[in-house]
Amino acid sequence: MTDTPLHLGKSYPRRDALEKVTGQAQYVADTDLPNLTHGRIVRSPHLHARILRIETAEALAVPGVIAVLTHADIPGAKIYGDLLPDRPVLASDKVRFMGEPVAIVVAKTRQAADEAHKRVQVTYEPLPAVIDPFAAAQPDAPQVHENGNVLSHFTVCHGDTAQGLAQADLILEETFHVPRVYPAYLETEASQAVLNPNGTLTVWVSSQKPFHDRHHIAAAVNLPEEQVQVCVAAIGGAFGGKEDANMPVLAGLAAYCTRGAVRLVNSREESMLAHPKRHSGQLHYRLGAKQDGTITAVEITTHLDTGAYASYGPAVGQLLTEVAAGPYRIPHVRSETFVVYTNAPIAGAMRGFGAPQANFAIESLVDTLAHRLGLDPLEVRRRNIWRPGDFNFTRVRVNQAESTSLALETAAQEVARLKALPASPGKKAGVGMAMALQTMGLGWGVPDDSTNRLEWQPDGQVLLRIGAPDLGQGLNIAAAQITAEALGVDLSQVEVAPINTLLSPDGGVTCASRMTYMVGNSSMLAAVRLIDMLKEEGARLLGVQPDQLEYRGGQLLRLDQPHLPPIPAAEITSRLAEEGRALHSTATFSFPYGPEIPTDLGIGMPHVLFCLGAQVMRVEVDSELGSVEVTHATAVHDVGRVINRAALEGQVEGGLAMGMGFALSEDMILKANGQWVDGLAEYVLPTAMDIPGEVKIILLEQPESSGPYGAKGIGEAVTAPTAAAVANAVFAATGVRVHAAPIRPEMLIRPA
Amino acid sequence: MQTFNYLRPAHLDELCQALQQPHAKIVAGGTDVLPQMHTGRLQPALLVDISRVSELEGIRIHNTQVEIGALTTFAAIQAHPTLRAAAPALTQAAQWVGAPMTRQRATLGGNLANASPAADAVPPLMIYNAEVTLTSAKGSRSLPLAQFLLGPGQTALQRGEFIQSVRFELPAEDLGSAFLKIGPRRGMTIAIVSAAAAVRLSPEGRLEQVRVAVGASAPTVIRCPQTENLLHGQLPSAELWQSAAQQIAVEISPIDDVRASRAYRRRAAGVLAVRALQAALSQAQEAAQARTV
Ligand SMILES: Cc1cc2nc3c(=O)[nH]c(=O)nc-3n(C[C@H](O)[C@H](O)[C@H](O)COP(=O)(O)OP(=O)(O)OC[C@H]3O[C@@H](n4cnc5c(N)ncnc54)[C@H](O)[C@@H]3O)c2cc1C
């Protein structure tokens, strides 16, 4: 390792950037196949209904139609799911949400498929539906599944909250509501598949987890996994929403059953209805504190709306349970979470995975506490935040707990700076802040590995095969930088291969703020191995002992004969190629859990690495209209070590914008006419015009000892605190405490 | 999207002819038509693309008469210096339409014919007392804008007719005017409420020629005559503005939807209209000062 880094911290442009902005990138929908046919999914128009009959004759009669597939046509597993197999590939007896796939029409043209999909006649008997998680958890609620609506229930206790609350001078009891947020990637879900002449299946996906997809596709069509090849196309955003095998499975099924090539591309409406959202729900808090602001206890009861099928709901519930008390040393904590089935769209993984919801509640509540005690919110946080050596209430020692106070004090300076700015005429200005708390990794007991492979090619280029895709966040460039750093070579010498399950190692799912950390670590291990192998092969070919060679910057130096010119790696690898051999190494990094980790909380809990930070927002609220403008935002995040500065800043800006949507405008609601908001005219995403005029990014670099060059995750921590910081700023400006996101102007003005 | 026939006339007479065909549907910039076809709400059998009919383009100003061709885009309106100086409410409205890309395609004629209660060009044109010129094979006729707009998506256009242009008298220098809009976000947004206002100050400082139009608060954009009467001849004061806002709330008939509640619209319409009046007033005052200097 060199002292001055070659590549770390540099803003190398992402290699896919130019392709994407010039329209060259090959998304699933751009990848043409010979004799391509088109699928169109027939979806449930009901929230909840029994299927009495499916008639396909009229659809089959449409010219160009090749097949209409229903559950009866599925040769293999008819049900799938990553955590819990509860999701029908195609609905059979019942539909449980609006947009649920019931059949697939395959036709020679997209037009014929569109036309025929309207002619598949499904006879439904509508059933009572429930779309509120609290109501759904009650015994008399309509039953979404046979075994009751409470999908999972977690309680983590620490200390004795009754005792803690008894010690309090003040007890706050408040309920918060959080919205159903759509990930809103530019590229809707798409997949295409072809059944090859040899009976194997090739499937192109826009997915966060190609190897899981392969598993579910193979099961559905009854092929061994080795006979299913999954290729990852360019991905136009994912944010957790593409941890859903639905489209890959349906495309694979359609190609298999029609013995051809089939493309499936969702419309925006289909994407909104039928693919995972961030969980909406309600969070009930009882928090006790002393007069001086010291929190003595907190009791939390959360009901999350997981929609009709499990997806990643239980895991989201676990993560929320763990972070619901915030980055605070609270002696008595009880955190209880119900993940509840409803007839709403499926909720699953989405950026933050439970943390944004919890953060909105706890960080709003801490501000309320300060207000009620007549204290500065910063002071209340100072009194309660984690200190070095602290354990959280799941009995995990907090990594770099000192970054909590570092982030808080950095934010405090920003609060002071922004408070000094005068309000515009007719506006009320306010500054608010919130701490960021996000976990990294999949949680104890969940297999959490990253395997990567390095191939030193005869031409001297190093090919990096990552096992989990870059979703657009810049994973590939970060991984290339870390690899080039570890090998001491020029960045242009490292190439990242596209993912293909035949050639790439299985790297699991791109998720959980874990990629730079996991892929980085595994690439570094693979690089060390590759260097050793190069020395070994070099020694053999040169007829010297390996210890007579020293590796430096992509070359071997002869220690025995220092006057000889260094030998480039390409010389060794090309000679190996002549022997029909290749130089490659594979390494697996597994998420580290120390022996002292509590293992009694259940698989998936606890998480042991935390991403810490704080955000500060300044808002101006129109006194008469209640409209909120975020004028300034400061994001303070401990990232361990910056790998690619531009990509990192992109994550912060994008994450903050996403957090602003959650705070101010995004909610997928059921309209008075019984239809969901399912288009981008009514589902209001922030645009460039809504982003604060000043976005200041302050990156703290407190190295994570287990991270590659000290790096840790950032992808989610940037979204978690935004909504609470906005809500706290709105309170500072108006004196109105909102308990629900998104904050609507009507909440902030007295009725006419 | 289903199949349809497509005609692209190059001149007015060809256009008149094309529109004789049954089920002809005009498309100009397509920014309303294409989304409607995409959702299946609109399924035209014949699309008549008017985008090459050059006679429908351009902004012409003769003496004080403004004529804006139906095909004129909001980008062109927004950039026009005379309009900016003398009819700023229209310029401001044009700046609010969608995003820069939308404004390159979206036309004035399309905005009027689409007849959305939230159409941004309508409130300013209402306060400038604009008329639309409708043409067909049989000839042309002129209608005040308020008589052209009949309800959401409904206009006085008859079969075979198209909007040729919009005309209005260029406001005198001392008539101040302004347009304001609020939506769920700050750009690319459909109005929750919009308002345009015009006003002149008499030598004694009284309000004259008061005109107020409110959007997204009734089945069509509407003028608010009672509010205008209430303000006419008065000296501006805080109480006056307050009663104007209250009067506006009475004159409109807003709905509840996902963007805002009826109660919020009532309140916001009053606030916005008064702010537009105040902006128009300060402009009128500047004009008056410039004259006395
Ligand atoms: C992303 C986006 C953002 C938008 N934002 C706004 C906004 O902020 N404010 C706003 O007001 N609107 C907005 N719109 C709506 C739309 O852009 C405007 O209404 C625009 O002015 C329509 O013009 P066009 O030329 O595209 O009309 P088209 O879509 O071509 O036509 C619209 C209607 O007018 C008819 N028509 C067009 N020209 C004529 C004519 N000369 N004679 C008779 N009938 C005619 C058509 O038959 C059709 O019924 C937005 C649309 C989009 C897609």
XYZ file of N, CA and C in Angstrom, chain B residues 1 4 6 24-44 46-50 105-107 109-111 113-114:
111
model
N -50.952 1.799 -27.961
C -51.570 2.783 -28.858
C -52.123 2.077 -30.092
N -53.909 4.618 -36.442
C -54.737 5.752 -36.845
C -54.210 6.261 -38.168
N -53.151 9.493 -40.636
C -52.371 10.677 -40.312
C -52.288 11.571 -41.531
N -61.800 13.694 -37.525
C -60.461 14.276 -37.585
C -60.116 14.891 -36.233
N -58.907 14.611 -35.782
C -58.443 15.181 -34.509
C -57.163 15.952 -34.772
N -57.159 17.217 -34.377
C -55.971 18.048 -34.601
C -54.888 17.683 -33.600
N -53.647 17.662 -34.085
C -52.510 17.619 -33.172
C -51.549 18.735 -33.568
N -51.122 19.498 -32.566
C -50.160 20.590 -32.829
C -48.830 20.178 -32.228
N -48.538 20.597 -31.005
C -47.302 20.157 -30.346
C -47.414 18.738 -29.816
N -48.641 18.292 -29.594
C -48.858 16.917 -29.127
C -48.651 16.719 -27.637
N -48.404 17.774 -26.885
C -48.071 17.575 -25.464
C -49.304 17.241 -24.626
N -50.479 17.534 -25.139
C -51.697 17.005 -24.501
C -52.181 15.757 -25.227
N -52.152 15.797 -26.560
C -52.721 14.698 -27.341
C -51.966 13.382 -27.086
N -50.644 13.421 -27.112
C -49.906 12.157 -26.999
C -50.083 11.479 -25.644
N -49.977 12.217 -24.528
C -50.258 11.543 -23.253
C -51.679 10.968 -23.203
N -52.639 11.665 -23.807
C -54.017 11.150 -23.783
C -54.150 9.893 -24.641
N -53.411 9.847 -25.747
C -53.444 8.634 -26.577
C -52.741 7.495 -25.861
N -51.686 7.844 -25.146
C -50.911 6.825 -24.439
C -51.777 6.105 -23.401
N -52.596 6.876 -22.684
C -53.439 6.240 -21.662
C -54.696 5.632 -22.263
N -54.943 5.882 -23.535
C -56.124 5.316 -24.176
C -57.364 6.196 -24.012
N -57.194 7.338 -23.343
C -58.340 8.235 -23.144
C -58.764 8.816 -24.496
N -57.792 8.976 -25.372
C -58.073 9.501 -26.706
C -57.673 8.420 -27.713
N -58.608 8.064 -28.613
C -58.296 7.050 -29.621
C -58.735 7.567 -30.980
N -57.960 8.493 -31.538
C -58.392 9.135 -32.775
C -58.299 8.178 -33.967
N -58.269 9.582 -37.043
C -57.459 10.374 -37.982
C -56.816 11.527 -37.218
N -55.505 11.582 -37.295
C -54.798 12.716 -36.688
C -54.424 13.691 -37.788
N -54.790 14.951 -37.596
C -54.389 15.995 -38.542
C -53.309 16.822 -37.856
N -52.095 16.651 -38.342
C -50.938 17.328 -37.752
C -50.827 18.709 -38.377
N -51.029 19.751 -37.583
C -51.021 21.104 -38.145
C -49.663 21.789 -38.012
N -42.381 22.737 -27.504
C -43.381 22.053 -28.330
C -44.793 22.584 -28.095
N -45.102 22.895 -26.844
C -46.483 23.233 -26.487
C -46.894 24.534 -27.167
N -48.085 24.523 -27.777
C -48.534 25.709 -28.514
C -49.666 26.403 -27.763
N -52.424 27.571 -29.199
C -53.706 27.040 -29.667
C -54.066 25.750 -28.944
N -53.067 24.899 -28.752
C -53.304 23.632 -28.054
C -53.727 23.865 -26.616
N -53.118 24.830 -25.986
C -53.445 25.131 -24.593
C -54.902 25.575 -24.468
N -57.407 25.033 -26.812
C -58.350 24.018 -27.278
C -58.459 22.855 -26.300
N -57.392 22.585 -25.581
C -57.435 21.505 -24.597
C -58.366 21.855 -23.435
